[in-house]
């Protein structure tokens, strides 16, 4: 399944890039991420890895998913692929940032292939595109808060 989302951010590309490629920032806007663990040494870039931990549910720990940066072109493009997930057989997040006269145009291209036993997850995600739209709103809010804090 492929999902494409585009949106506008009223921030310069450098701000959007810095926030977007900081794995720790993901827990500020992605409600499916309770914590993030960096699993490779700095600096963050091509080949870097990290894991996200989902919220705990029903007395069980959150789902851990591991990622690796497979493409990294500063300020313009990054691709992150799942390298280990209990629910996803394959997943790739591709981010493109394009400056325009009003800030930055952001494009997220997401490919998700659930493991066979999680096939219904694909249907749920396909039907719940609105969640990705909410994620973009939370992303913009968190970015504004982060940048406003840095400015002040």
PDB file of C-alpha atoms in Angstrom, residues 4-145:
ATOM      1  CA  UNK A   4       1.152  10.136  -0.453  1.00  0.00           C
ATOM      2  CA  UNK A   5       0.578  13.254   1.622  1.00  0.00           C
ATOM      3  CA  UNK A   6       1.679  16.777   0.726  1.00  0.00           C
ATOM      4  CA  UNK A   7       1.391  19.892   2.829  1.00  0.00           C
ATOM      5  CA  UNK A   8       2.803  23.355   3.325  1.00  0.00           C
ATOM      6  CA  UNK A   9       4.839  24.487   6.350  1.00  0.00           C
ATOM      7  CA  UNK A  10       5.394  28.184   7.055  1.00  0.00           C
ATOM      8  CA  UNK A  11       9.032  27.613   8.027  1.00  0.00           C
ATOM      9  CA  UNK A  12      12.289  27.748   6.107  1.00  0.00           C
ATOM     10  CA  UNK A  13      13.617  24.468   4.687  1.00  0.00           C
ATOM     11  CA  UNK A  14      16.533  24.403   7.154  1.00  0.00           C
ATOM     12  CA  UNK A  15      14.134  24.427  10.138  1.00  0.00           C
ATOM     13  CA  UNK A  16      11.847  21.826   8.580  1.00  0.00           C
ATOM     14  CA  UNK A  17      14.807  19.605   7.686  1.00  0.00           C
ATOM     15  CA  UNK A  18      16.422  19.793  11.126  1.00  0.00           C
ATOM     16  CA  UNK A  19      13.148  18.898  12.855  1.00  0.00           C
ATOM     17  CA  UNK A  20      12.242  16.169  10.356  1.00  0.00           C
ATOM     18  CA  UNK A  21      15.511  14.252  10.545  1.00  0.00           C
ATOM     19  CA  UNK A  22      15.718  14.341  14.335  1.00  0.00           C
ATOM     20  CA  UNK A  23      14.337  10.931  15.362  1.00  0.00           C
ATOM     21  CA  UNK A  24      13.694  12.238  18.888  1.00  0.00           C
ATOM     22  CA  UNK A  25      11.271  14.818  17.448  1.00  0.00           C
ATOM     23  CA  UNK A  26       9.028  12.041  16.169  1.00  0.00           C
ATOM     24  CA  UNK A  27       7.571  11.456  19.622  1.00  0.00           C
ATOM     25  CA  UNK A  28       6.467  15.120  19.649  1.00  0.00           C
ATOM     26  CA  UNK A  29       4.080  14.664  16.711  1.00  0.00           C
ATOM     27  CA  UNK A  30       3.525  10.958  15.975  1.00  0.00           C
ATOM     28  CA  UNK A  31       0.925   9.608  18.421  1.00  0.00           C
ATOM     29  CA  UNK A  32       2.009   6.013  17.643  1.00  0.00           C
ATOM     30  CA  UNK A  33       5.471   6.727  19.128  1.00  0.00           C
ATOM     31  CA  UNK A  34       5.941   6.841  22.897  1.00  0.00           C
ATOM     32  CA  UNK A  35       9.739   6.783  22.841  1.00  0.00           C
ATOM     33  CA  UNK A  36      12.711   6.739  20.471  1.00  0.00           C
ATOM     34  CA  UNK A  37      16.097   5.088  20.902  1.00  0.00           C
ATOM     35  CA  UNK A  38      19.043   6.077  18.692  1.00  0.00           C
ATOM     36  CA  UNK A  39      20.926   2.868  17.846  1.00  0.00           C
ATOM     37  CA  UNK A  40      23.880   4.251  15.876  1.00  0.00           C
ATOM     38  CA  UNK A  41      26.644   6.713  16.730  1.00  0.00           C
ATOM     39  CA  UNK A  42      26.432  10.390  15.727  1.00  0.00           C
ATOM     40  CA  UNK A  43      26.311  12.230  13.444  1.00  0.00           C
ATOM     41  CA  UNK A  44      22.844  11.358  12.150  1.00  0.00           C
ATOM     42  CA  UNK A  45      22.795  10.700   8.414  1.00  0.00           C
ATOM     43  CA  UNK A  46      23.004   7.992   5.773  1.00  0.00           C
ATOM     44  CA  UNK A  47      23.117   4.585   7.463  1.00  0.00           C
ATOM     45  CA  UNK A  48      21.983   5.864  10.856  1.00  0.00           C
ATOM     46  CA  UNK A  49      19.537   3.712  12.761  1.00  0.00           C
ATOM     47  CA  UNK A  50      16.931   4.168  15.468  1.00  0.00           C
ATOM     48  CA  UNK A  51      13.990   2.369  17.028  1.00  0.00           C
ATOM     49  CA  UNK A  52      10.565   3.631  17.970  1.00  0.00           C
ATOM     50  CA  UNK A  53       8.586   2.218  20.862  1.00  0.00           C
ATOM     51  CA  UNK A  54       4.824   2.412  20.621  1.00  0.00           C
ATOM     52  CA  UNK A  55       2.570   3.228  23.568  1.00  0.00           C
ATOM     53  CA  UNK A  56       2.076   0.405  26.070  1.00  0.00           C
ATOM     54  CA  UNK A  57      -1.341  -1.218  25.829  1.00  0.00           C
ATOM     55  CA  UNK A  58      -3.220  -3.649  28.020  1.00  0.00           C
ATOM     56  CA  UNK A  59      -0.300  -4.073  30.381  1.00  0.00           C
ATOM     57  CA  UNK A  60       2.127  -4.965  27.572  1.00  0.00           C
ATOM     58  CA  UNK A  61       5.089  -2.956  26.396  1.00  0.00           C
ATOM     59  CA  UNK A  62       4.779  -0.979  23.195  1.00  0.00           C
ATOM     60  CA  UNK A  63       5.688  -2.383  19.790  1.00  0.00           C
ATOM     61  CA  UNK A  64       9.338  -1.793  18.912  1.00  0.00           C
ATOM     62  CA  UNK A  65      10.131  -0.985  15.281  1.00  0.00           C
ATOM     63  CA  UNK A  66      13.687  -0.459  13.999  1.00  0.00           C
ATOM     64  CA  UNK A  67      14.623   1.844  11.123  1.00  0.00           C
ATOM     65  CA  UNK A  68      17.630   2.785   9.015  1.00  0.00           C
ATOM     66  CA  UNK A  69      18.243   5.903   6.930  1.00  0.00           C
ATOM     67  CA  UNK A  70      18.759   4.705   3.344  1.00  0.00           C
ATOM     68  CA  UNK A  71      18.920   8.069   1.539  1.00  0.00           C
ATOM     69  CA  UNK A  72      20.048  11.375   2.980  1.00  0.00           C
ATOM     70  CA  UNK A  73      20.376  14.586   0.967  1.00  0.00           C
ATOM     71  CA  UNK A  74      20.598  17.453   3.501  1.00  0.00           C
ATOM     72  CA  UNK A  75      17.731  19.957   3.426  1.00  0.00           C
ATOM     73  CA  UNK A  76      15.952  18.264   0.503  1.00  0.00           C
ATOM     74  CA  UNK A  77      15.347  14.526   0.855  1.00  0.00           C
ATOM     75  CA  UNK A  78      15.525  11.570   3.210  1.00  0.00           C
ATOM     76  CA  UNK A  79      14.321   7.986   3.065  1.00  0.00           C
ATOM     77  CA  UNK A  80      13.898   5.783   6.103  1.00  0.00           C
ATOM     78  CA  UNK A  81      13.209   2.039   5.867  1.00  0.00           C
ATOM     79  CA  UNK A  82      11.971  -0.410   8.462  1.00  0.00           C
ATOM     80  CA  UNK A  83      14.643  -3.010   9.198  1.00  0.00           C
ATOM     81  CA  UNK A  84      12.747  -4.896  11.906  1.00  0.00           C
ATOM     82  CA  UNK A  85       9.058  -4.842  12.821  1.00  0.00           C
ATOM     83  CA  UNK A  86       6.694  -7.386  14.299  1.00  0.00           C
ATOM     84  CA  UNK A  87       3.799  -6.035  12.189  1.00  0.00           C
ATOM     85  CA  UNK A  88       5.379  -4.783   8.937  1.00  0.00           C
ATOM     86  CA  UNK A  89       7.139  -6.926   6.347  1.00  0.00           C
ATOM     87  CA  UNK A  90       8.287  -3.793   4.503  1.00  0.00           C
ATOM     88  CA  UNK A  91       7.872  -0.092   5.130  1.00  0.00           C
ATOM     89  CA  UNK A  92       9.565   2.938   3.634  1.00  0.00           C
ATOM     90  CA  UNK A  93       9.038   6.606   4.476  1.00  0.00           C
ATOM     91  CA  UNK A  94      10.290   8.998   1.814  1.00  0.00           C
ATOM     92  CA  UNK A  95      10.420  12.715   2.683  1.00  0.00           C
ATOM     93  CA  UNK A  96      11.004  15.544   0.203  1.00  0.00           C
ATOM     94  CA  UNK A  97      11.327  19.217   1.170  1.00  0.00           C
ATOM     95  CA  UNK A  98      11.047  21.961  -1.446  1.00  0.00           C
ATOM     96  CA  UNK A  99      11.405  25.661  -0.642  1.00  0.00           C
ATOM     97  CA  UNK A 100       8.795  27.972  -2.043  1.00  0.00           C
ATOM     98  CA  UNK A 101       7.872  31.596  -1.546  1.00  0.00           C
ATOM     99  CA  UNK A 102       5.866  30.882   1.620  1.00  0.00           C
ATOM    100  CA  UNK A 103       8.011  28.356   3.470  1.00  0.00           C
ATOM    101  CA  UNK A 104       8.497  24.702   2.621  1.00  0.00           C
ATOM    102  CA  UNK A 105       6.443  22.256   0.597  1.00  0.00           C
ATOM    103  CA  UNK A 106       6.636  18.830   2.275  1.00  0.00           C
ATOM    104  CA  UNK A 107       5.861  15.553   0.564  1.00  0.00           C
ATOM    105  CA  UNK A 108       5.603  12.260   2.450  1.00  0.00           C
ATOM    106  CA  UNK A 109       5.475   9.072   0.383  1.00  0.00           C
ATOM    107  CA  UNK A 110       4.830   6.039   2.530  1.00  0.00           C
ATOM    108  CA  UNK A 111       4.894   2.408   1.462  1.00  0.00           C
ATOM    109  CA  UNK A 112       3.565  -0.136   3.961  1.00  0.00           C
ATOM    110  CA  UNK A 113       3.417  -3.900   3.528  1.00  0.00           C
ATOM    111  CA  UNK A 114       2.057  -5.646   6.631  1.00  0.00           C
ATOM    112  CA  UNK A 115       3.180  -9.128   7.585  1.00  0.00           C
ATOM    113  CA  UNK A 116       0.616 -11.712   6.389  1.00  0.00           C
ATOM    114  CA  UNK A 117      -0.908 -12.241   9.826  1.00  0.00           C
ATOM    115  CA  UNK A 118      -1.404  -8.438  10.072  1.00  0.00           C
ATOM    116  CA  UNK A 119      -3.107  -8.127   6.677  1.00  0.00           C
ATOM    117  CA  UNK A 120      -6.105  -6.307   8.251  1.00  0.00           C
ATOM    118  CA  UNK A 121      -3.664  -3.578   9.366  1.00  0.00           C
ATOM    119  CA  UNK A 122      -3.226  -2.589   5.718  1.00  0.00           C
ATOM    120  CA  UNK A 123      -6.963  -2.197   5.296  1.00  0.00           C
ATOM    121  CA  UNK A 124      -7.221  -0.145   8.482  1.00  0.00           C
ATOM    122  CA  UNK A 125      -4.382   2.134   7.364  1.00  0.00           C
ATOM    123  CA  UNK A 126      -5.861   2.549   3.890  1.00  0.00           C
ATOM    124  CA  UNK A 127      -9.236   3.505   5.360  1.00  0.00           C
ATOM    125  CA  UNK A 128      -7.686   5.781   7.968  1.00  0.00           C
ATOM    126  CA  UNK A 129      -5.916   8.263   5.695  1.00  0.00           C
ATOM    127  CA  UNK A 130      -7.397  10.959   7.931  1.00  0.00           C
ATOM    128  CA  UNK A 131      -4.892   9.902  10.614  1.00  0.00           C
ATOM    129  CA  UNK A 132      -2.024  10.890   8.319  1.00  0.00           C
ATOM    130  CA  UNK A 133      -3.673  14.247   7.753  1.00  0.00           C
ATOM    131  CA  UNK A 134      -3.881  14.667  11.558  1.00  0.00           C
ATOM    132  CA  UNK A 135      -0.208  13.646  11.780  1.00  0.00           C
ATOM    133  CA  UNK A 136       0.684  16.485   9.378  1.00  0.00           C
ATOM    134  CA  UNK A 137      -1.237  18.940  11.576  1.00  0.00           C
ATOM    135  CA  UNK A 138       0.552  17.668  14.712  1.00  0.00           C
ATOM    136  CA  UNK A 139       3.856  17.773  12.814  1.00  0.00           C
ATOM    137  CA  UNK A 140       3.298  21.441  11.910  1.00  0.00           C
ATOM    138  CA  UNK A 141       2.266  22.327  15.472  1.00  0.00           C
ATOM    139  CA  UNK A 142       5.289  20.570  16.986  1.00  0.00           C
ATOM    140  CA  UNK A 143       7.594  22.196  14.424  1.00  0.00           C
ATOM    141  CA  UNK A 144       6.196  25.639  15.229  1.00  0.00           C
ATOM    142  CA  UNK A 145       6.636  25.016  18.972  1.00  0.00           C
TER     143      UNK A 145
END
